mmCIF file of C-alpha atoms in Angstrom:
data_model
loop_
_atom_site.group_PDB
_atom_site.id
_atom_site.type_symbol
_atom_site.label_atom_id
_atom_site.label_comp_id
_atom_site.label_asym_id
_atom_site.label_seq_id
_atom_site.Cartn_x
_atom_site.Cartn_y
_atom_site.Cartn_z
ATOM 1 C CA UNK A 1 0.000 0.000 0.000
ATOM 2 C CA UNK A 2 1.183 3.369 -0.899
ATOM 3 C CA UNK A 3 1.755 6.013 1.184
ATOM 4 C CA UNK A 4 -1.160 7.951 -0.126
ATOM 5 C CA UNK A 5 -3.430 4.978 0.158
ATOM 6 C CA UNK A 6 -2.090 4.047 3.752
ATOM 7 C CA UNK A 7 -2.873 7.801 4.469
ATOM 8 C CA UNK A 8 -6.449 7.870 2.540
ATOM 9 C CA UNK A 9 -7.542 4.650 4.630
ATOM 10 C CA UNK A 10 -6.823 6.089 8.022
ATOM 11 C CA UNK A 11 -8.490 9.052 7.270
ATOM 12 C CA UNK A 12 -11.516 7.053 6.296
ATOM 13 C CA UNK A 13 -11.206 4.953 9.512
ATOM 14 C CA UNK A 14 -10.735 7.807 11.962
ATOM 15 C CA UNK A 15 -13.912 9.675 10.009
ATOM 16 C CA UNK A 16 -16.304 6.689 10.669
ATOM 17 C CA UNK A 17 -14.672 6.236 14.326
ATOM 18 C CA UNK A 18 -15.932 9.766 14.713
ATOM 19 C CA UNK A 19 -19.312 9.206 13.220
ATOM 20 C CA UNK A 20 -20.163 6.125 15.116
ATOM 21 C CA UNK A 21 -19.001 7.693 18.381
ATOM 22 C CA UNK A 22 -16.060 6.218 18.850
ATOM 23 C CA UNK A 23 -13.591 9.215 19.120
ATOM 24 C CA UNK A 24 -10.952 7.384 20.863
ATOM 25 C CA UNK A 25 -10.784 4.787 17.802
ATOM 26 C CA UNK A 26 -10.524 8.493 15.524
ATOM 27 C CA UNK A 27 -7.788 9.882 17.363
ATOM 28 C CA UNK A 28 -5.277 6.477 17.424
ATOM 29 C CA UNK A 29 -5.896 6.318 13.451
ATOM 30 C CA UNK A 30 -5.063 10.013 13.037
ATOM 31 C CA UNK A 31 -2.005 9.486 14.987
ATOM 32 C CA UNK A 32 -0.746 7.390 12.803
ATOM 33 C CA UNK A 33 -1.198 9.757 9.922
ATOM 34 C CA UNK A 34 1.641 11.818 8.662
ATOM 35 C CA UNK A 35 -0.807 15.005 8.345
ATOM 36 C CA UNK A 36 -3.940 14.303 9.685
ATOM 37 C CA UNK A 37 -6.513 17.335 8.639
ATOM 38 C CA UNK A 38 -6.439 19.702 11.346
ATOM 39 C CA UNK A 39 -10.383 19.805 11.574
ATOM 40 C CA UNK A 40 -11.086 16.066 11.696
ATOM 41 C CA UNK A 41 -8.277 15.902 14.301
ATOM 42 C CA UNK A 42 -9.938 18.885 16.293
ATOM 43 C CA UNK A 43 -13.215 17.295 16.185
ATOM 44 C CA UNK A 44 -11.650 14.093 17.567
ATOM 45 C CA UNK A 45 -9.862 16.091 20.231
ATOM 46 C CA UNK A 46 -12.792 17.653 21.244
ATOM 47 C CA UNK A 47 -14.966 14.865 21.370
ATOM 48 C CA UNK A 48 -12.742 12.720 23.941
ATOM 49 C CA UNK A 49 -12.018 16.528 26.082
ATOM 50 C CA UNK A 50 -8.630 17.134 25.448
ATOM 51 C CA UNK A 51 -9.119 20.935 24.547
ATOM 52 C CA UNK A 52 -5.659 21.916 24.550
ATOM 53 C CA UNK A 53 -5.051 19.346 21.438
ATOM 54 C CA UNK A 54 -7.975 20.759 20.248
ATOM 55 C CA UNK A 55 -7.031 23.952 19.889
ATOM 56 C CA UNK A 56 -3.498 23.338 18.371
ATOM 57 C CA UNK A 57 -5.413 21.697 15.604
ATOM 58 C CA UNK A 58 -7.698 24.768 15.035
ATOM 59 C CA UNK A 59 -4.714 27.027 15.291
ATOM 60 C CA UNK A 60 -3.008 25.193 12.388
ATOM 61 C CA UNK A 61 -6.407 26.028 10.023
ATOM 62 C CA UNK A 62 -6.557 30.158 10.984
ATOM 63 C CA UNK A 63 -2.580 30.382 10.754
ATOM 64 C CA UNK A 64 -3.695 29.301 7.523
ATOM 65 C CA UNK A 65 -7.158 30.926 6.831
ATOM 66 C CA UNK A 66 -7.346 33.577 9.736
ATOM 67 C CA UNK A 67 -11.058 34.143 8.805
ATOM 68 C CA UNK A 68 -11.885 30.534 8.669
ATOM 69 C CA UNK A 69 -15.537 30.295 10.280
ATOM 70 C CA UNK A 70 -16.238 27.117 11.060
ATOM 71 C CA UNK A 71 -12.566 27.417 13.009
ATOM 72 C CA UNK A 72 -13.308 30.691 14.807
ATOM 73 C CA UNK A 73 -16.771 29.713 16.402
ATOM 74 C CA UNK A 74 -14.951 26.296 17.424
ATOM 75 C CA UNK A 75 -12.179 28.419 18.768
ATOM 76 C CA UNK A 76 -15.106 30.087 20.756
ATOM 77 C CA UNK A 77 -16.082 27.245 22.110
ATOM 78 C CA UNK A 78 -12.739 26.114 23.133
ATOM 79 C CA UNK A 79 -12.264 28.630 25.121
ATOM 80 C CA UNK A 80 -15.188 28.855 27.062
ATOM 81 C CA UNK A 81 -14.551 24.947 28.010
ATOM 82 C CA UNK A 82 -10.690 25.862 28.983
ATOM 83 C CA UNK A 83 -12.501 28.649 31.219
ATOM 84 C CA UNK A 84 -10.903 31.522 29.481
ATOM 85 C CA UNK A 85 -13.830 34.036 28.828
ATOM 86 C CA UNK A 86 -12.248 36.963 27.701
ATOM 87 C CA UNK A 87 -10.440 34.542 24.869
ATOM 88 C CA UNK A 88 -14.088 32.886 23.831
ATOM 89 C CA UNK A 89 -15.159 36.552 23.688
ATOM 90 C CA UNK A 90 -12.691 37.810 21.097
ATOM 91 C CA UNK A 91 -13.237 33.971 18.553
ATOM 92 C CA UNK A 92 -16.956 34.550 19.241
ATOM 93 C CA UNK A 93 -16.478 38.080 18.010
ATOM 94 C CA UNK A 94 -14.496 37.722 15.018
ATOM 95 C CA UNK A 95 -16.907 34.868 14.260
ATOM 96 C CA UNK A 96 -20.094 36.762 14.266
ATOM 97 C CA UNK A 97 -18.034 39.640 12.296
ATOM 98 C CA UNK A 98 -16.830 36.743 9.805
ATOM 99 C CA UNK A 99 -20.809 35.722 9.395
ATOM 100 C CA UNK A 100 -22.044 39.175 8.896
ATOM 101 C CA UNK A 101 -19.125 40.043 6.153
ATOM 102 C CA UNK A 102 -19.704 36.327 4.022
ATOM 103 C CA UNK A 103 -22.880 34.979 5.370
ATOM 104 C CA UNK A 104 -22.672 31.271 6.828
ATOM 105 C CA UNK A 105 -23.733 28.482 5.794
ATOM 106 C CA UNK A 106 -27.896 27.022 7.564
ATOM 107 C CA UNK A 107 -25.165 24.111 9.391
ATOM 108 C CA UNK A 108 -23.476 26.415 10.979
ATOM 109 C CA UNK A 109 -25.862 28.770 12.265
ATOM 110 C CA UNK A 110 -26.387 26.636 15.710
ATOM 111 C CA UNK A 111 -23.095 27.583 16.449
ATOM 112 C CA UNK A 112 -22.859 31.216 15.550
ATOM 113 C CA UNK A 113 -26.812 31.555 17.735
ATOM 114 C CA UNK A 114 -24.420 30.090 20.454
ATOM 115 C CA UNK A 115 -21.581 32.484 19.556
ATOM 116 C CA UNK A 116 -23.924 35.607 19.872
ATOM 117 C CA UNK A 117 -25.160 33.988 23.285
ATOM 118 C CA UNK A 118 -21.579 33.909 24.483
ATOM 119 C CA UNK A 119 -21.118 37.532 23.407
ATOM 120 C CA UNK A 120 -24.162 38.585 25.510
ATOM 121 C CA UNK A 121 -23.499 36.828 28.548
ATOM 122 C CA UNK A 122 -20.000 38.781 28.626
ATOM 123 C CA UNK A 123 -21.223 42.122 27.601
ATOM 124 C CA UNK A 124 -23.737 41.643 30.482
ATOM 125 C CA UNK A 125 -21.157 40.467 33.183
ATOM 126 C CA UNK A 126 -18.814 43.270 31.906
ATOM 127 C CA UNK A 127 -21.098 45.699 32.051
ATOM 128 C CA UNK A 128 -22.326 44.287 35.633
ATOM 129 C CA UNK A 129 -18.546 44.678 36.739
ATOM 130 C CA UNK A 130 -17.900 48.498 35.077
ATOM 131 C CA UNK A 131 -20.712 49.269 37.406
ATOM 132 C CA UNK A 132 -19.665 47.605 40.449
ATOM 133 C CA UNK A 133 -16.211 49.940 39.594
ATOM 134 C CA UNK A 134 -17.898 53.280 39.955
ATOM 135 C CA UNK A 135 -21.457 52.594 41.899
ATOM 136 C CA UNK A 136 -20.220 55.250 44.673
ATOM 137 C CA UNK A 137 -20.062 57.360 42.576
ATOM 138 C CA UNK A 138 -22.981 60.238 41.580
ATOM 139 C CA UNK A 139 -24.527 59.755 38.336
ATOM 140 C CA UNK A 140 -22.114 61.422 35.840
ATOM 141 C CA UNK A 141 -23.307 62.050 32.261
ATOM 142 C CA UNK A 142 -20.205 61.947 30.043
ATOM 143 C CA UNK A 143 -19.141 59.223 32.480
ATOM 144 C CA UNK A 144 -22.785 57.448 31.260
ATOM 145 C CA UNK A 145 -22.383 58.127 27.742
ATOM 146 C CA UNK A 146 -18.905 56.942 27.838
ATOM 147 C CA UNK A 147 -19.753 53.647 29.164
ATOM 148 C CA UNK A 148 -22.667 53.177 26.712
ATOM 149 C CA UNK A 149 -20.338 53.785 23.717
ATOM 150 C CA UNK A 150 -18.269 51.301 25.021
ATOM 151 C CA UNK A 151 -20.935 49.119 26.064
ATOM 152 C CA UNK A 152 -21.990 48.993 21.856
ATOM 153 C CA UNK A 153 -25.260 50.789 23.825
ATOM 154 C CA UNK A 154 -25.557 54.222 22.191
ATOM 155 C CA UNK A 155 -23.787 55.195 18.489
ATOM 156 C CA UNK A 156 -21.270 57.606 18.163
ATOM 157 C CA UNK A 157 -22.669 60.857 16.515
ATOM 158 C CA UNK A 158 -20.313 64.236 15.536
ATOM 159 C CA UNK A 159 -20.910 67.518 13.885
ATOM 160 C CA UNK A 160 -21.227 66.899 10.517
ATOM 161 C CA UNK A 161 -22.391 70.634 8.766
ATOM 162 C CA UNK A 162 -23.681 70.016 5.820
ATOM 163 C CA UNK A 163 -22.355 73.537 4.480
ATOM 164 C CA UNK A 164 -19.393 74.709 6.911
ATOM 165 C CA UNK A 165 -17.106 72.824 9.920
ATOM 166 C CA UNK A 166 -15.471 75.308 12.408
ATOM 167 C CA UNK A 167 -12.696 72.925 13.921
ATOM 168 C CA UNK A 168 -12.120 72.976 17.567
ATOM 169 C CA UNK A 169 -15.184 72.935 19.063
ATOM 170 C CA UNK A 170 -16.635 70.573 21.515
ATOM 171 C CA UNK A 171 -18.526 67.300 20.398
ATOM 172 C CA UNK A 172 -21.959 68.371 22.458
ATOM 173 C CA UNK A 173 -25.466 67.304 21.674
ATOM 174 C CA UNK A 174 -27.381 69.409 24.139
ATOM 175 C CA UNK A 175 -26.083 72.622 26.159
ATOM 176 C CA UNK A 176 -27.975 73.400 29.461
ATOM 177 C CA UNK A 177 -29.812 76.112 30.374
ATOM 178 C CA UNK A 178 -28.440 76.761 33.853
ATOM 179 C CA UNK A 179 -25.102 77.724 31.348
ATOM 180 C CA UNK A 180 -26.037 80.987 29.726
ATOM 181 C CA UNK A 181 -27.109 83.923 31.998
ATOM 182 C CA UNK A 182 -29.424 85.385 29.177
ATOM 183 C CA UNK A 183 -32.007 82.222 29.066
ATOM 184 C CA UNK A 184 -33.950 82.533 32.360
ATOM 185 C CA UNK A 185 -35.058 86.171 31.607
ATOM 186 C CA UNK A 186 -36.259 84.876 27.969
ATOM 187 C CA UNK A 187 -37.970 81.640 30.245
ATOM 188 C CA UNK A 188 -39.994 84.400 32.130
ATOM 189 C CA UNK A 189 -41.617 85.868 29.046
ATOM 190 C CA UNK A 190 -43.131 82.261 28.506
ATOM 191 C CA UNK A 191 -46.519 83.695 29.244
ATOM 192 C CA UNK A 192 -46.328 86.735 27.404
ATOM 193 C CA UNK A 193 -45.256 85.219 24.045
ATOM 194 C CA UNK A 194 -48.017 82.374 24.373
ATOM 195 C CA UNK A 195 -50.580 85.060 24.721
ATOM 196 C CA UNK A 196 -49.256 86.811 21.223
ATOM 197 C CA UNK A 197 -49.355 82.974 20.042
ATOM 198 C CA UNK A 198 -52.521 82.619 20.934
ATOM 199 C CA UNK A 199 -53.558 86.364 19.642
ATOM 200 C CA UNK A 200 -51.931 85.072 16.279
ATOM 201 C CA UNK A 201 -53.334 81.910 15.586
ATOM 202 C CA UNK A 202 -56.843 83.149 16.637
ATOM 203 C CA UNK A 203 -56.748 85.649 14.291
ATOM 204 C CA UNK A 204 -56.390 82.521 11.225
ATOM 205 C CA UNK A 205 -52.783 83.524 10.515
ATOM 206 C CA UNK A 206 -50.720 81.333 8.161
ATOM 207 C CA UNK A 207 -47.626 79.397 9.017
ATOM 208 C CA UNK A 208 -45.961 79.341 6.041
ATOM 209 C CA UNK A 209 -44.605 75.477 5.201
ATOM 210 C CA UNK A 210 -40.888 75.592 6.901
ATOM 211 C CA UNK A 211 -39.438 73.863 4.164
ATOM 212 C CA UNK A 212 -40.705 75.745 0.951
ATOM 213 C CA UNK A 213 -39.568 75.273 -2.801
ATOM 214 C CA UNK A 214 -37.264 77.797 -4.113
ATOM 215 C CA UNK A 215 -38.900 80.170 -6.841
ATOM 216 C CA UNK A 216 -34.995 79.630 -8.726
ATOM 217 C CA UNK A 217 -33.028 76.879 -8.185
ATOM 218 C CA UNK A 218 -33.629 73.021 -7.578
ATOM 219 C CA UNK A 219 -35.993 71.977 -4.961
ATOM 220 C CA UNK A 220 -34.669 70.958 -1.237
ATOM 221 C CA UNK A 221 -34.740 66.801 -0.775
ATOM 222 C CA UNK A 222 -37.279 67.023 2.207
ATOM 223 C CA UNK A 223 -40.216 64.712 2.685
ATOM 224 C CA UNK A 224 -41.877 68.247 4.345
ATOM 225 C CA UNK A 225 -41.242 70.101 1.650
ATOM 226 C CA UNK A 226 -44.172 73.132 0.968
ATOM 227 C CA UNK A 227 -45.847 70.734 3.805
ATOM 228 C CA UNK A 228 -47.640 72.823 6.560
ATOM 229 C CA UNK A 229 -47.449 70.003 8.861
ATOM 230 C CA UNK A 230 -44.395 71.288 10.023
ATOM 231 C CA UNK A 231 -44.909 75.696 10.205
ATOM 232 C CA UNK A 232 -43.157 78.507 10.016
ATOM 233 C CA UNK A 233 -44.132 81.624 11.206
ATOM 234 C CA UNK A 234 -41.002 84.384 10.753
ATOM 235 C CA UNK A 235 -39.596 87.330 13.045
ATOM 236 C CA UNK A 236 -36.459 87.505 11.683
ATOM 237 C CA UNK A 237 -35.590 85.752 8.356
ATOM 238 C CA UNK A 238 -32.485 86.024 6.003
ATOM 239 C CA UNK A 239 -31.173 89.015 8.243
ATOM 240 C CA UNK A 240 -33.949 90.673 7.992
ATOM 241 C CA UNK A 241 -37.018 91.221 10.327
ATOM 242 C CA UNK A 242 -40.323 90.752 9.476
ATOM 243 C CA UNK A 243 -42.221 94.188 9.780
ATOM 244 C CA UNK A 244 -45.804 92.556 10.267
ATOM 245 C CA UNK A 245 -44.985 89.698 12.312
ATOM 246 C CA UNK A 246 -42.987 91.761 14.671
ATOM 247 C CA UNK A 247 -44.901 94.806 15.730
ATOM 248 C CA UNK A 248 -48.077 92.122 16.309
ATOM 249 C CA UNK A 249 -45.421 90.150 19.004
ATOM 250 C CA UNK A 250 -43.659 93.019 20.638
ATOM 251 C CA UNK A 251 -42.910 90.607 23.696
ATOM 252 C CA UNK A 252 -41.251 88.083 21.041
ATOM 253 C CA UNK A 253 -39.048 90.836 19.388
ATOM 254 C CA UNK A 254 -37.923 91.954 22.905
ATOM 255 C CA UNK A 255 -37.282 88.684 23.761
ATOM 256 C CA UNK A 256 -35.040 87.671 21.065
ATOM 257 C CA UNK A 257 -33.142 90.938 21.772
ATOM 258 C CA UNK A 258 -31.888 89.261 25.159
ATOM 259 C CA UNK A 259 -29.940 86.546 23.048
ATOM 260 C CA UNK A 260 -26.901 86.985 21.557
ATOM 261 C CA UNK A 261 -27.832 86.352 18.276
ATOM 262 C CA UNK A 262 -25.273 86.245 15.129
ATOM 263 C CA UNK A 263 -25.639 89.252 12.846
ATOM 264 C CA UNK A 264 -25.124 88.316 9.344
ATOM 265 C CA UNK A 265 -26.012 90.146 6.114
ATOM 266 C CA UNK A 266 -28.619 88.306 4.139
ATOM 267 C CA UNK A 267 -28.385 85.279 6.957
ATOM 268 C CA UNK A 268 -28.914 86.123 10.525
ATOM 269 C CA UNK A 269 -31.200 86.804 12.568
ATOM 270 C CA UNK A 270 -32.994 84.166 11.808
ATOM 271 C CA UNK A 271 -36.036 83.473 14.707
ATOM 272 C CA UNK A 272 -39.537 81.700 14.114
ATOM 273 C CA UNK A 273 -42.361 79.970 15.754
ATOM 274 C CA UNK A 274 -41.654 76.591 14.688
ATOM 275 C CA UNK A 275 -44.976 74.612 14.462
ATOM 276 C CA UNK A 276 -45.509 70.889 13.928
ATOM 277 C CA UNK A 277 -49.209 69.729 13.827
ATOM 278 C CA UNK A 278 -50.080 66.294 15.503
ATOM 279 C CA UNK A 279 -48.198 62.900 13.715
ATOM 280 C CA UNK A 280 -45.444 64.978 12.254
ATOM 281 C CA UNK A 281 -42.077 63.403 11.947
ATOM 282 C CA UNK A 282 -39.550 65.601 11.097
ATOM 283 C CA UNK A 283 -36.827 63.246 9.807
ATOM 284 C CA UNK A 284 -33.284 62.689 10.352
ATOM 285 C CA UNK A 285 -30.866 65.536 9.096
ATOM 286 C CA UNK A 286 -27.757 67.855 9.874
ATOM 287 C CA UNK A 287 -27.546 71.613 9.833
ATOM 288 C CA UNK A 288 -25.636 73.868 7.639
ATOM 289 C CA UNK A 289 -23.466 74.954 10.487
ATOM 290 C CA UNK A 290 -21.175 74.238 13.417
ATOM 291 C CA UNK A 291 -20.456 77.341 14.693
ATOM 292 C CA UNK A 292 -24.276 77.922 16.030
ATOM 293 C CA UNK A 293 -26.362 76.665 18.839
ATOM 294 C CA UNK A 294 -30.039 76.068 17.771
ATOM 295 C CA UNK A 295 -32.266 77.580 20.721
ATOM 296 C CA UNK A 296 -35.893 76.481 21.255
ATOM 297 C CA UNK A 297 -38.511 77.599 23.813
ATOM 298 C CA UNK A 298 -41.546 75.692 23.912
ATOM 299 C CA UNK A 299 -44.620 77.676 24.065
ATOM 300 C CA UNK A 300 -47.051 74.790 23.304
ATOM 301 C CA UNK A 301 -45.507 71.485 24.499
ATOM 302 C CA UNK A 302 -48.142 69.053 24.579
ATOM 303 C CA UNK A 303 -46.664 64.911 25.830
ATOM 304 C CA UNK A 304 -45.161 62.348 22.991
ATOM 305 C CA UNK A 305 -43.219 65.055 21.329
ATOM 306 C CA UNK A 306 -39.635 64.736 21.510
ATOM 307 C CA UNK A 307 -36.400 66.060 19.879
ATOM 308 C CA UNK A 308 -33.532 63.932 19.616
ATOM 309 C CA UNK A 309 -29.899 65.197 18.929
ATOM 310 C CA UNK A 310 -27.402 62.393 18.371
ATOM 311 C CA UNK A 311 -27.954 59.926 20.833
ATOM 312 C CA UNK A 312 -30.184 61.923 23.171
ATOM 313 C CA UNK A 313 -33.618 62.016 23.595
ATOM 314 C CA UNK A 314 -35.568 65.368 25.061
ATOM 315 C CA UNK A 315 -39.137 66.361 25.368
ATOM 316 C CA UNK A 316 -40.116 70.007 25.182
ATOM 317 C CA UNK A 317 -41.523 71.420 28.369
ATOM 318 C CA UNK A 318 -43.279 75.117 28.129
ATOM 319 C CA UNK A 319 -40.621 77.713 29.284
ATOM 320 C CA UNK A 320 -37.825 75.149 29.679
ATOM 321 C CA UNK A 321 -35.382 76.411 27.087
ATOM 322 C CA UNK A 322 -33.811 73.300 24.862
ATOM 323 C CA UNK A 323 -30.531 74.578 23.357
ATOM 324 C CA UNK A 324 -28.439 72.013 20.707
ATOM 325 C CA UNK A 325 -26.057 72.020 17.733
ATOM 326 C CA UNK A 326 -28.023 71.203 14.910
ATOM 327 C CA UNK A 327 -24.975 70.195 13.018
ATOM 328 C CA UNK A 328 -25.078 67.002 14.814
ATOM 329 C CA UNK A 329 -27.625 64.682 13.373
ATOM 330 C CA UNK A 330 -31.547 65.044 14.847
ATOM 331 C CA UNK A 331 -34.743 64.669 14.436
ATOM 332 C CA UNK A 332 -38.452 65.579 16.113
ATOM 333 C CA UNK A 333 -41.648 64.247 15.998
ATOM 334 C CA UNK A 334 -45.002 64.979 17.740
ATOM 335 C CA UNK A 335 -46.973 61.838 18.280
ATOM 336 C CA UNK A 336 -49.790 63.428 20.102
ATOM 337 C CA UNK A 337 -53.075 64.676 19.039
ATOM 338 C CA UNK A 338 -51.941 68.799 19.744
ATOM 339 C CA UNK A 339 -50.053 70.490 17.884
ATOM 340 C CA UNK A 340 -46.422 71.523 19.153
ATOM 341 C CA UNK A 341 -45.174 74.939 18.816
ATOM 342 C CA UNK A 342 -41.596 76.538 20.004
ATOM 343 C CA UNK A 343 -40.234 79.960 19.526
ATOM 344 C CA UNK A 344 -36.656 79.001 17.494
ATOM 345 C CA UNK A 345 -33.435 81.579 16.592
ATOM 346 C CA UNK A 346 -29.856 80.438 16.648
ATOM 347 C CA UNK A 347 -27.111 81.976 18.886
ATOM 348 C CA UNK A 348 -22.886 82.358 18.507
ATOM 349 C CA UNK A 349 -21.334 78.581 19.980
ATOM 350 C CA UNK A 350 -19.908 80.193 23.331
ATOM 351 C CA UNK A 351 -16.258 78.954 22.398
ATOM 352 C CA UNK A 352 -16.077 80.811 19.895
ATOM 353 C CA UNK A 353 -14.293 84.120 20.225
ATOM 354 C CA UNK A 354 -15.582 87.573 19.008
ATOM 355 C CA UNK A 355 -12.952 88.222 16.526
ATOM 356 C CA UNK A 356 -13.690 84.824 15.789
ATOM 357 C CA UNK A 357 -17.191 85.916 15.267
ATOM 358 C CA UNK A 358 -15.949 89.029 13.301
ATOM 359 C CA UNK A 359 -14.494 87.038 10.832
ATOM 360 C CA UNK A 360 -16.875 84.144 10.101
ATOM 361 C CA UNK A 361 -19.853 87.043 9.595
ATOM 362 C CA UNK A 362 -17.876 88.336 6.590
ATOM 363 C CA UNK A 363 -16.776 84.388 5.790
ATOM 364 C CA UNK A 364 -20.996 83.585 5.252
ATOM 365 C CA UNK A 365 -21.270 87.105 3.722
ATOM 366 C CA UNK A 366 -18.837 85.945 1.292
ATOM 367 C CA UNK A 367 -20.326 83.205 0.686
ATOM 368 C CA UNK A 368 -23.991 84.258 0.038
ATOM 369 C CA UNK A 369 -22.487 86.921 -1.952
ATOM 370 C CA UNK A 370 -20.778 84.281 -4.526
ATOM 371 C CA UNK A 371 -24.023 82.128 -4.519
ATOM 372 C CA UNK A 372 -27.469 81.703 -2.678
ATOM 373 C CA UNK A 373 -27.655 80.354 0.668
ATOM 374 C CA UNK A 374 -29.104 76.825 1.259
ATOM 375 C CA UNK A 375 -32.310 76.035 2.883
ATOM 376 C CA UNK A 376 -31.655 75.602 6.252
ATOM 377 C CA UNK A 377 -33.535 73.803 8.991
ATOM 378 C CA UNK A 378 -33.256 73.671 12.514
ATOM 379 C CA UNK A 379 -36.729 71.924 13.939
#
């Protein structure tokens, strides 16, 4: 008998060992082989416990093929027996990543279901033990949001402009109101600028759509676009105010002078009652800007309406000032049966310095100058 042959015959010997259950029978006829198949020899390893033979075998394959599925979710399962969680973690990882990339074939989905189970029972005790580390501590926000990004529990989301980045600023979602000395003497006007609201609306005034098509030029990819589901009803608009609008809300006008608003040829001010009637869903997007804050004070704030800005949630609440950077990705919505209105303008980012300021007002004049603005939309 030939080598080949002598080598062809074991093989076939040690493969029915294995399927009639007799892995010790496997393992003595792949011992005799010159190069027994590192899989079949794995599979006999594994099936009379000796782990450690086991996974020298599977080591040979993904030296090899380093993506090798079948190989990295038994590599998973390895470890786990051997007791070395953090190891099954990592195979059980790359395995589900393999699957996802190539798709796997219906035998081996058993084993990746039991791969994903591995990978939830440690996230769950490593999350259970990052708590443990710092449950003395006070609920800390960043310290939260840290956690949950490196949990795989909340997405990472930046300032992405969709016109113009200003570099160095700070990757926020939200600013709070207890921050800027100018919002709780806006806050106090609440009742004031409801009343004009209300004066307004009674008297059948027309929110214009917020998102209207240009009379030149093509027309803005919205899904709201000339809708009136989602209002506008201007103070200020392109720089400019609004002659009729303001003298009927003198308590919005004197408001809005409290803020420190950017002052822009053909661009800022820019300050509205933003309206959105009942089932609106205003849908994902990014502002124009980075170098703004997006200011809203919620005049009619009626329960399942909600703004989120990256990977936070907030409902409006009348008179509680919401203050975000648009240029981070957000959405709103009102699910209820009222209709939600807010008064909305846009303010300098804090960080950035007046002669800072100074020069980015004659950048955006510049730039309107050499072609028309874009729409812009802030909620």
């Amino acid at each position: 008998m030939t080598d080949r042959a002598r080598e062809s015959a074991l093989q076939e010997a040690a493969i029915a060992a294995l399927r009639r259950g007799d892995a010790a029978v496997a393992r003595a006829a792949l011992h005799e082989m010159a190069a027994p198949p590192p899989m079949l020899l794995a599979q006999a390893c594994n099936r009379t416990g000796d782990w450690d033979g086991e996974a020298a075998a599977l080591r040979r394959i993904l030296r090899e093929q380093p993506r090798d599925l079948p190989a990295l979710l038994a590599m998973g399962q390895n470890a786990l027996r051997r007791g070395d969680d953090r190891e099954a973690t990592r195979w059980c990882r790359a395995a589900v990543a393999q699957a996802a990339a190539t798709g796997a074939p219906p035998q081996l989905q058993p084993m990746l279901l039991q791969a994903q189970a591995i990978l939830n029972n440690a996230s769950a005790r490593f999350e259970d033990h990052l708590s443990a580390a710092i449950s003395d501590l006070p609920a800390l926000p960043r310290i939260t949001l840290a956690t949950d990004l490196l949990l795989g529990k909340s997405q990472l989301y930046l300032q992405q402009p969709s016109m113009f980045y200003f570099p160095g600023l700070p990757q926020r979602a939200f600013y709070e109101r207890e921050e800027f000395d100018w919002v709780a003497a806006i806050e106090a006007m609440t009742d004031d600028i409801v009343a004009e609201l209300n004066a307004v609306r009674a008297g059948a005034a027309d929110f214009a759509p917020y998102v209207e098509t240009p009379s030149h030029g093509p027309a803005p990819n919205n899904p709201l676009r000339d809708d009136p589901s989602w209002g506008a009803y201007y103070f200020w608009q392109s720089g400019k105010p609004v002659e009729d609008h303001a003298a009927r809300c003198p308590a919005v006008m004197a408001a809005l002078d409290l803020a420190p608003r950017p002052i822009i040829a053909g661009r800022s001010p820019m300050a509205l009652w933003s309206l959105l009637k009942p089932g609106t869903h205003i849908q994902p997007h990014h502002g124009l800007l980075n170098t703004r804050l997006i200011c809203h004070l919620p005049l009619l704030a009626p329960s399942d309406c909600a703004l989120r800005v990256g990977a936070e949630t907030r409902a409006w609440r009348t008179g509680e000032m919401l203050i975000f950077d648009d240029s981070v990705e957000h959405e709103a919505w009102n699910r209820s049966a009222e209709t939600r209105v807010v008064l909305l303008f846009e303010v300098w980012r804090p960080e950035i310095l007046p002669e800072e300021r100074e020069a980015l007002a004659r950048l955006f004049e510049a730039i309107d100058q050499f072609g028309p603005a874009e729409i812009d939309t802030g909620g």
